[in-house]
Amino acid sequence: MDLVIRDADVVDGSGEPSYRADVAIKGGRIAAIVKEAAAAGCQRPTARRVFDAEGLVLSPGFIDMHAHSDLALLRDPDHSAKVAQGVTLEVIGQDGLSYAPVDDRTLAEVRRAITGWNGNGDDIDFTWRSVGEYLDRLDHGFDGEGIAVNAAYLIPQGTVRMLAVGWDDREATPQELDTMRQLVADGMREGAVGMSSGLTYTPGMYAKDAELTELCRVVAEHGGYYCPHHRSYGAGALEAYEEMVELTRNANCPLHLAHATMNFGVNEGKAPDLLALLDDALASGADISLDTYPYTPGCTTLVAMLPSWASEGGPEAILGRLKDDGTAERIRHHMEVVGADGCHGVPIEWDTIEISGVGDPAVASYVGRTVQQSADERGEAPWTTARRLLLDDSLGSTILQHVGHEENVQEIMRHRVHTGGSDGILQGDKPHPRAYGTFPHYLGRYVRELGVLSLEECVAHLTSRPAARLRLPDRGLVREGHRADLVLFDPATVAAGSTFETPRTLPAGIPHVLVDGRFAVEDGRRTDVLAGRAVRRTA
């Protein structure tokens, strides 16, 4: 054997009670599990290295079902933001916007559109255009050695529409719809696990349900799932969830609801309504799962708050409208009085919008303050401040939006189809702490401190459930023959180090992380191991 982990308290991802065991690893896979080896007095497995795990829990590596590491995996070989949490697999290509499939025009547009999520990409060699080429690039990683953790990819529906239709708010022609079907089919054949949408982001939000249904049928034919950021998390949230359930039922496509929260004042205490909707659908045979992060604030870009009509045509058109006083006043009215669809149909409250990052260092003074605070300091209306920042930062600003409810967060995470997803945006001077803390926060805060979930339940939510959604038969459980993507953590001390004040602090209580049977984190320190690869859809 290459490695034997001795006397670990194994929480195997199944949800069943833990047990004590020796776990042997060979060739990147779990080769043997000997339960209660010391007590039984049996022949214990031996290896070139024997590791004493006394006092530590051994679990499968955590799967981040909603990650925004599309460029970070190629930019940062260390990637401790995720590795140190025990994450061994990330699902990227989220919210309908990412970097494949593209042509030269679309690549430039999408880079501009999601600078706030991933940076502008000036430090990345964009050698790919197709989904398959992007996955190959992840496999190659850094000098052919790979990347920090494994990655699965969702075809971004907004990027597909950008490529086939452009940025216009209109129905696709039959020929354009055929082009989109082909792009989705090609991406699925090349290894994507499904398709994502960002239905409050342009241009994906311009797609009607009939168009989305046709694309979901293609996804289903190739064994994938649909992961929508649906049309509202505020006013009309329940209707938006119901829309996605009905759409995927018509397409006969599995559904995974992205960051399934119930936010804003209109949804306080309404998590049971959402779960009742899902339970009814599950009882009728629907295939549904969801992910959440264990925090109340959301995180996105400031430009995403604008009404969709103001975003038609892409970034340059947005900037042109913001520069025009009359159009800017219309935008303000929609945002502050009507409730823009970019802000989920709820009139924006500027004291809940905290600037978390900017693209231009010259406007860094906004970071860490709400728009209302910055406006008060300048003695001006908050829209004046927000408009100036959008223009001066070329739409690159990211925000925290403080509109969530703790009781909703806890209620949803208890559900039997729940999985964990950080939705972690790694850009900005003051990112959301979920980017560095989601998984230890589940284990420390919601298991040990609050008892919302048992340890065994929580680990299942973070490992085997997402692996089942991804249709990965050899991941997500501590089982013989499974991939040796593993985490060793101390259940008494595991905790998120990241806070809203110090969001880039690494967690405590996770001393060891293995990717493909190799220590990516050892004794709390990141090693130089780059064992991650693209994880392609299996039939």
XYZ file of C-alpha atoms in Angstrom:
539
model
C 0.000 0.000 0.000
C 1.024 3.605 -0.511
C -0.538 4.849 2.725
C -2.429 3.486 5.708
C -4.491 5.855 7.856
C -4.783 4.117 11.225
C -7.387 4.400 13.966
C -9.509 7.036 12.277
C -13.104 7.719 13.293
C -14.626 7.145 9.882
C -17.702 9.181 8.962
C -18.113 7.555 5.591
C -20.595 9.896 3.894
C -23.542 7.515 3.950
C -25.215 9.135 6.959
C -24.723 5.954 8.980
C -22.998 6.020 12.402
C -19.234 6.452 12.468
C -16.843 3.589 13.077
C -13.164 3.188 13.894
C -10.986 1.764 11.160
C -7.698 1.530 9.343
C -7.993 2.781 5.763
C -5.387 1.724 3.191
C -4.738 3.628 -0.043
C -3.017 2.489 -3.219
C -2.823 4.174 -6.602
C -5.131 7.011 -5.616
C -7.953 4.722 -4.457
C -9.127 3.214 -1.200
C -7.770 -0.316 -1.328
C -8.883 -1.692 2.060
C -10.920 -0.756 5.120
C -10.363 -2.758 8.292
C -12.929 -1.862 10.939
C -11.946 -1.883 14.596
C -8.549 -3.193 13.546
C -6.796 -2.548 16.856
C -9.554 -4.066 19.000
C -9.976 -7.119 16.793
C -6.338 -8.036 17.007
C -6.314 -8.896 13.315
C -3.527 -8.407 10.819
C -3.419 -4.680 10.162
C -2.624 -3.326 6.694
C 0.894 -2.041 6.178
C 2.258 0.522 3.760
C 5.237 2.628 2.821
C 3.750 5.254 5.118
C 1.537 4.701 8.161
C -0.367 7.724 9.444
C -1.818 7.854 12.963
C -5.297 9.490 12.854
C -6.102 9.103 16.550
C -8.707 11.702 17.545
C -9.511 12.735 13.985
C -12.539 12.107 11.816
C -11.876 10.698 8.353
C -14.515 11.602 5.773
C -14.791 11.843 2.013
C -13.561 15.083 0.534
C -16.190 17.806 0.423
C -17.866 18.657 -2.880
C -18.602 22.319 -3.481
C -21.729 22.214 -5.631
C -21.621 25.924 -6.474
C -18.170 27.383 -7.038
C -16.810 30.341 -8.992
C -13.234 29.106 -9.366
C -13.367 28.993 -13.172
C -10.194 31.068 -13.534
C -8.855 30.749 -9.978
C -8.010 27.095 -10.617
C -5.761 28.224 -13.480
C -4.433 31.316 -11.730
C -3.512 30.008 -8.276
C -1.858 26.610 -7.857
C -2.159 26.951 -4.078
C -5.947 27.575 -4.034
C -6.012 27.267 -0.247
C -9.345 29.082 -0.156
C -10.900 25.731 -1.037
C -8.254 23.101 -0.310
C -7.897 24.189 3.311
C -11.651 23.708 3.807
C -11.398 20.062 2.767
C -12.930 20.683 -0.647
C -11.646 18.127 -3.154
C -14.125 18.787 -5.997
C -15.735 22.014 -7.215
C -18.612 22.414 -9.678
C -17.913 25.474 -11.831
C -19.575 27.117 -14.835
C -22.281 28.476 -12.564
C -25.098 31.017 -12.941
C -25.169 30.776 -16.715
C -21.919 32.681 -17.326
C -18.483 31.187 -17.892
C -15.739 30.842 -20.470
C -16.749 27.906 -22.690
C -18.116 27.468 -25.284
C -17.046 30.782 -26.797
C -15.674 32.412 -29.918
C -13.320 35.376 -29.854
C -16.142 37.934 -29.640
C -18.031 36.115 -26.909
C -14.910 35.464 -24.868
C -14.155 39.181 -24.742
C -17.764 39.936 -23.771
C -18.052 37.342 -21.043
C -14.692 38.333 -19.570
C -16.003 41.874 -19.285
C -19.397 40.799 -17.955
C -18.080 38.736 -15.032
C -14.918 40.603 -14.122
C -16.424 41.022 -10.663
C -16.640 37.250 -10.233
C -13.302 36.115 -11.628
C -11.164 39.125 -12.481
C -10.633 40.331 -16.029
C -8.462 37.356 -16.979
C -5.472 39.363 -18.170
C -3.273 36.850 -16.356
C -4.860 33.828 -18.086
C -3.848 32.325 -21.436
C -7.252 31.607 -23.000
C -6.098 28.795 -25.250
C -9.515 27.123 -25.352
C -12.833 27.851 -27.036
C -14.875 24.649 -26.562
C -15.973 22.915 -23.360
C -13.692 19.982 -24.095
C -10.695 22.248 -24.624
C -11.389 24.017 -21.323
C -11.552 20.695 -19.470
C -8.306 19.650 -21.159
C -6.755 22.901 -19.957
C -7.818 22.087 -16.387
C -6.281 18.629 -16.746
C -3.004 20.173 -17.847
C -3.147 22.698 -15.041
C 0.261 24.002 -14.055
C 3.076 22.598 -16.210
C 1.076 19.457 -16.829
C 0.826 18.595 -13.134
C -2.883 19.371 -12.715
C -4.785 21.744 -10.455
C -5.332 22.014 -6.714
C -8.693 20.198 -6.593
C -10.920 18.358 -9.042
C -13.451 20.311 -11.085
C -16.703 19.478 -12.868
C -18.243 21.882 -15.382
C -21.747 23.104 -16.149
C -22.453 24.514 -19.613
C -23.418 28.173 -19.022
C -26.725 28.868 -20.785
C -26.187 32.640 -20.783
C -22.865 32.219 -22.576
C -24.496 29.835 -25.044
C -27.197 32.423 -25.750
C -24.558 35.140 -26.043
C -22.799 33.035 -28.660
C -25.910 32.145 -30.676
C -28.213 35.157 -30.199
C -26.168 37.971 -28.674
C -27.353 40.373 -25.988
C -30.785 41.180 -27.410
C -33.941 40.789 -25.332
C -35.916 38.716 -27.831
C -36.910 35.157 -28.621
C -34.366 33.034 -30.432
C -35.092 32.203 -34.049
C -35.519 28.507 -34.946
C -32.017 28.519 -36.426
C -30.548 30.129 -33.294
C -32.341 27.607 -31.098
C -30.869 24.788 -33.185
C -27.430 26.348 -32.714
C -27.925 26.457 -28.949
C -29.115 22.853 -28.870
C -25.988 21.822 -30.761
C -23.699 23.801 -28.467
C -25.252 22.167 -25.404
C -25.078 18.694 -26.959
C -21.424 19.219 -27.897
C -20.569 20.415 -24.385
C -22.285 17.431 -22.810
C -20.481 15.010 -25.114
C -17.199 16.704 -24.233
C -17.719 16.037 -20.514
C -19.931 18.681 -18.902
C -22.156 17.385 -16.096
C -25.115 19.616 -16.900
C -26.198 23.172 -17.693
C -26.508 26.261 -15.520
C -28.561 29.428 -15.931
C -28.481 32.873 -14.391
C -32.049 34.014 -14.907
C -31.511 37.361 -13.203
C -28.369 37.961 -15.303
C -28.227 39.099 -18.909
C -28.373 37.693 -21.526
C -29.516 34.363 -20.062
C -32.548 35.958 -18.431
C -33.971 36.825 -21.853
C -34.673 33.141 -22.545
C -38.328 32.157 -22.199
C -39.333 28.867 -20.607
C -39.930 27.194 -23.971
C -36.326 27.870 -24.979
C -34.954 26.649 -21.660
C -37.100 23.530 -21.870
C -35.630 22.641 -25.262
C -32.094 22.993 -23.928
C -32.934 20.977 -20.817
C -34.185 18.150 -23.019
C -30.749 18.001 -24.610
C -29.097 17.993 -21.174
C -31.354 15.146 -20.034
C -30.644 13.092 -23.159
C -26.972 13.143 -22.218
C -27.461 12.251 -18.555
C -26.942 15.711 -17.090
C -28.887 18.028 -14.790
C -30.124 21.623 -14.913
C -28.826 24.081 -12.304
C -30.699 27.386 -12.487
C -30.162 30.559 -10.576
C -33.851 31.186 -11.100
C -35.768 34.364 -11.845
C -36.296 35.666 -8.308
C -35.078 35.082 -4.775
C -37.197 37.953 -3.480
C -40.674 39.020 -4.598
C -42.115 36.047 -6.452
C -39.484 33.609 -5.167
C -41.923 30.738 -4.656
C -43.354 31.257 -8.128
C -39.824 31.229 -9.541
C -39.042 27.933 -7.815
C -42.310 26.476 -9.068
C -41.448 27.619 -12.591
C -38.193 25.663 -12.512
C -39.875 22.548 -11.117
C -42.497 22.623 -13.856
C -39.988 23.399 -16.598
C -37.724 20.471 -15.745
C -40.730 18.181 -15.313
C -41.759 19.023 -18.882
C -38.202 18.436 -20.092
C -37.811 15.234 -18.041
C -34.560 16.686 -16.737
C -33.124 16.435 -13.202
C -33.168 19.743 -11.334
C -30.586 21.142 -8.928
C -31.550 24.489 -7.403
C -28.592 26.833 -6.993
C -28.094 28.635 -3.654
C -31.704 27.837 -2.738
C -32.446 30.653 -0.353
C -35.536 32.680 0.594
C -34.270 36.247 0.949
C -35.572 39.786 1.531
C -38.237 40.870 4.003
C -41.078 39.466 1.908
C -39.763 35.929 2.488
C -39.033 35.957 6.200
C -40.155 32.641 7.689
C -41.186 31.198 4.320
C -38.676 28.360 4.001
C -41.398 25.810 4.939
C -43.406 26.980 1.922
C -40.482 26.276 -0.380
C -39.846 22.873 1.172
C -43.520 21.923 0.902
C -43.364 22.755 -2.808
C -40.296 20.562 -3.233
C -41.734 17.720 -1.152
C -44.860 17.645 -3.320
C -42.731 17.497 -6.458
C -40.479 14.792 -5.014
C -43.501 12.736 -4.000
C -44.742 12.867 -7.595
C -41.431 11.484 -8.883
C -39.422 14.627 -9.641
C -35.621 14.380 -9.408
C -34.629 17.458 -7.410
C -31.697 18.532 -5.263
C -30.429 21.896 -4.048
C -27.432 23.596 -2.493
C -27.016 26.367 0.065
C -24.287 28.229 1.904
C -24.589 28.615 5.719
C -24.754 32.415 5.830
C -27.497 35.009 5.472
C -26.000 37.677 3.131
C -25.757 37.096 -0.592
C -22.956 38.139 -2.908
C -22.954 39.271 -6.530
C -21.965 42.272 -8.642
C -23.353 45.783 -8.314
C -24.283 45.871 -11.999
C -26.466 42.785 -11.476
C -28.862 44.976 -9.469
C -29.866 46.973 -12.547
C -33.140 46.283 -14.378
C -32.721 43.886 -17.296
C -33.690 46.487 -19.891
C -30.735 48.588 -18.772
C -28.378 45.666 -19.389
C -29.563 44.751 -22.880
C -26.724 44.916 -25.390
C -23.907 44.102 -22.993
C -21.395 46.051 -20.908
C -20.762 48.940 -23.304
C -24.474 49.544 -23.725
C -24.904 49.561 -19.930
C -22.169 52.167 -19.520
C -23.772 54.291 -22.232
C -27.118 54.268 -20.431
C -25.496 55.136 -17.103
C -23.790 58.141 -18.689
C -27.101 59.507 -19.963
C -28.832 61.509 -17.206
C -32.372 60.786 -18.395
C -31.822 57.043 -18.735
C -29.952 56.920 -15.426
C -32.980 58.503 -13.747
C -35.234 55.792 -15.236
C -32.853 53.164 -13.855
C -32.974 54.772 -10.409
C -36.775 54.821 -10.446
C -36.966 51.136 -11.328
C -34.434 50.204 -8.665
C -35.694 52.367 -5.807
C -39.447 52.534 -6.460
C -40.637 49.759 -8.779
C -38.237 46.995 -7.779
C -35.883 45.969 -10.586
C -35.789 42.376 -11.758
C -32.031 42.498 -11.185
C -32.838 43.020 -7.502
C -35.422 40.223 -7.534
C -38.409 42.535 -7.841
C -37.768 44.236 -4.496
C -37.048 47.991 -4.217
C -33.375 48.253 -3.409
C -32.298 49.199 0.115
C -28.941 50.882 -0.222
C -28.046 50.282 3.422
C -28.008 46.518 2.678
C -25.596 46.834 -0.287
C -22.000 46.608 0.949
C -19.188 46.992 -1.582
C -16.923 43.966 -1.172
C -14.470 44.497 -4.022
C -13.563 46.749 -6.918
C -11.659 46.244 -10.129
C -9.918 49.625 -10.078
C -7.757 50.358 -7.000
C -8.546 54.039 -7.427
C -12.043 53.454 -6.025
C -10.978 51.154 -3.182
C -12.321 53.600 -0.592
C -15.822 52.225 -1.245
C -14.876 48.724 -0.063
C -16.278 47.691 3.297
C -18.958 50.385 3.294
C -22.563 50.211 2.243
C -23.647 52.420 -0.629
C -25.750 54.358 1.898
C -22.726 54.974 4.135
C -20.597 56.190 1.246
C -23.427 58.435 0.064
C -23.890 59.905 3.546
C -20.170 60.649 3.771
C -20.393 62.512 0.471
C -23.650 64.238 1.280
C -25.420 62.871 -1.793
C -28.206 60.490 -2.783
C -27.211 56.800 -2.752
C -28.049 56.317 -6.437
C -25.606 59.115 -7.276
C -22.911 57.198 -5.403
C -23.817 53.854 -6.966
C -23.954 55.325 -10.476
C -20.541 56.949 -10.078
C -19.016 53.715 -8.803
C -20.475 51.680 -11.673
C -18.967 54.101 -14.168
C -15.618 54.644 -12.447
C -15.100 50.911 -11.859
C -16.302 49.901 -15.337
C -18.992 47.630 -13.809
C -16.351 45.607 -11.933
C -17.601 46.112 -8.358
C -18.803 43.197 -6.230
C -21.255 43.468 -3.346
C -22.531 41.731 -0.259
C -26.309 42.006 0.006
C -27.504 41.713 3.609
C -31.058 40.464 3.036
C -31.191 36.884 4.399
C -32.912 35.163 7.336
C -31.223 32.714 9.690
C -34.366 30.641 10.289
C -34.722 30.089 6.546
C -31.070 29.079 6.252
C -31.409 26.453 8.996
C -34.736 25.098 7.782
C -33.496 24.527 4.241
C -30.204 22.895 5.257
C -32.094 20.196 7.122
C -33.873 18.959 3.996
C -33.109 15.501 2.664
C -32.054 16.737 -0.813
C -29.803 19.512 0.493
C -26.125 19.755 -0.451
C -23.427 22.315 0.331
C -22.292 25.008 -2.077
C -20.139 27.999 -1.219
C -21.081 30.291 -4.120
C -17.654 31.615 -3.260
C -16.476 34.641 -5.228
C -12.747 34.879 -4.604
C -12.261 38.350 -6.089
C -12.286 41.614 -4.178
C -10.595 43.065 -1.129
C -13.397 41.967 1.187
C -15.059 38.866 -0.278
C -17.924 37.029 1.348
C -16.503 34.752 4.092
C -18.366 31.800 2.549
C -15.589 31.603 -0.070
C -13.094 30.540 2.623
C -15.414 29.176 5.296
C -18.526 27.370 4.067
C -17.581 23.776 4.857
C -15.919 24.219 8.275
C -18.766 26.598 9.153
C -21.257 23.803 8.546
C -19.243 21.445 10.750
C -18.379 23.892 13.512
C -21.371 26.190 13.763
C -24.296 24.084 12.594
C -23.162 20.652 13.815
C -21.118 21.169 16.984
C -22.518 24.451 18.304
C -26.163 24.474 17.208
C -26.908 20.810 16.549
C -28.961 21.636 13.467
C -27.473 18.534 11.807
C -25.674 15.544 13.261
C -22.091 15.071 12.152
C -22.999 12.029 10.063
C -25.912 13.852 8.403
C -23.840 16.909 7.633
C -21.000 14.948 6.053
C -23.528 13.121 3.857
C -24.889 16.501 2.719
C -21.380 17.581 1.739
C -20.149 14.354 0.102
C -22.348 11.475 -1.043
C -25.409 13.539 -1.948
C -23.535 15.817 -4.330
C -21.612 12.865 -5.754
C -24.937 11.169 -6.509
C -26.246 14.292 -8.248
C -23.060 14.414 -10.324
C -23.420 10.704 -11.122
C -19.925 9.934 -9.858
C -20.081 6.324 -8.679
C -16.592 6.274 -7.155
C -16.656 9.467 -5.104
C -18.445 10.793 -2.051
C -18.081 7.739 0.205
C -15.307 6.029 2.128
C -15.572 2.715 0.317
C -13.097 0.229 -1.081
C -12.449 1.055 -4.712
C -13.482 4.695 -4.350
C -11.203 7.631 -5.088
C -9.027 8.572 -2.144
C -10.225 12.167 -1.940
C -10.363 12.432 1.847
C -10.430 14.887 4.748
C -9.135 14.442 8.285
C -10.601 16.955 10.729
C -10.986 17.456 14.463
C -14.723 17.596 15.287
C -13.996 19.436 18.544
C -12.159 22.349 16.923
C -13.155 22.524 13.260
C -14.400 26.044 12.498
C -14.356 28.705 9.843
C -11.630 31.249 10.370
C -13.119 33.640 7.847
C -15.424 36.385 9.069
C -16.965 39.432 7.450
C -14.123 41.475 8.959
C -11.309 39.042 8.002
C -12.768 37.016 5.125
C -9.544 35.455 3.838
C -8.620 33.707 7.101
C -8.191 29.946 6.685
C -10.186 27.496 8.818
C -9.146 25.702 11.972
C -9.353 22.012 12.766
C -8.728 20.580 9.268
C -5.082 19.486 9.421
C -5.036 17.020 6.522
C -6.638 16.862 3.065
C -5.905 14.229 0.432
C -6.609 14.572 -3.278
C -6.179 11.358 -5.260
C -4.508 9.742 -2.269
C -1.850 12.460 -1.905
C -1.604 15.018 0.888
C -2.659 18.403 -0.516
C -2.752 19.726 3.066
C -0.536 18.127 5.714
C -0.274 19.257 9.329
C -2.262 22.340 8.396
C 0.103 23.425 5.626
C -0.549 23.419 1.899
C 1.842 21.086 0.075
C 2.886 21.417 -3.580
C 0.606 18.551 -4.675
C -1.512 19.318 -7.758
C -3.547 16.135 -8.111
C -6.823 17.704 -9.272
C -8.239 17.070 -12.722
C -11.373 17.782 -14.715
C -14.107 15.331 -13.727
C -16.122 14.493 -16.812
C -19.706 13.275 -16.977
C -20.131 9.515 -16.891
C -22.844 7.690 -18.820
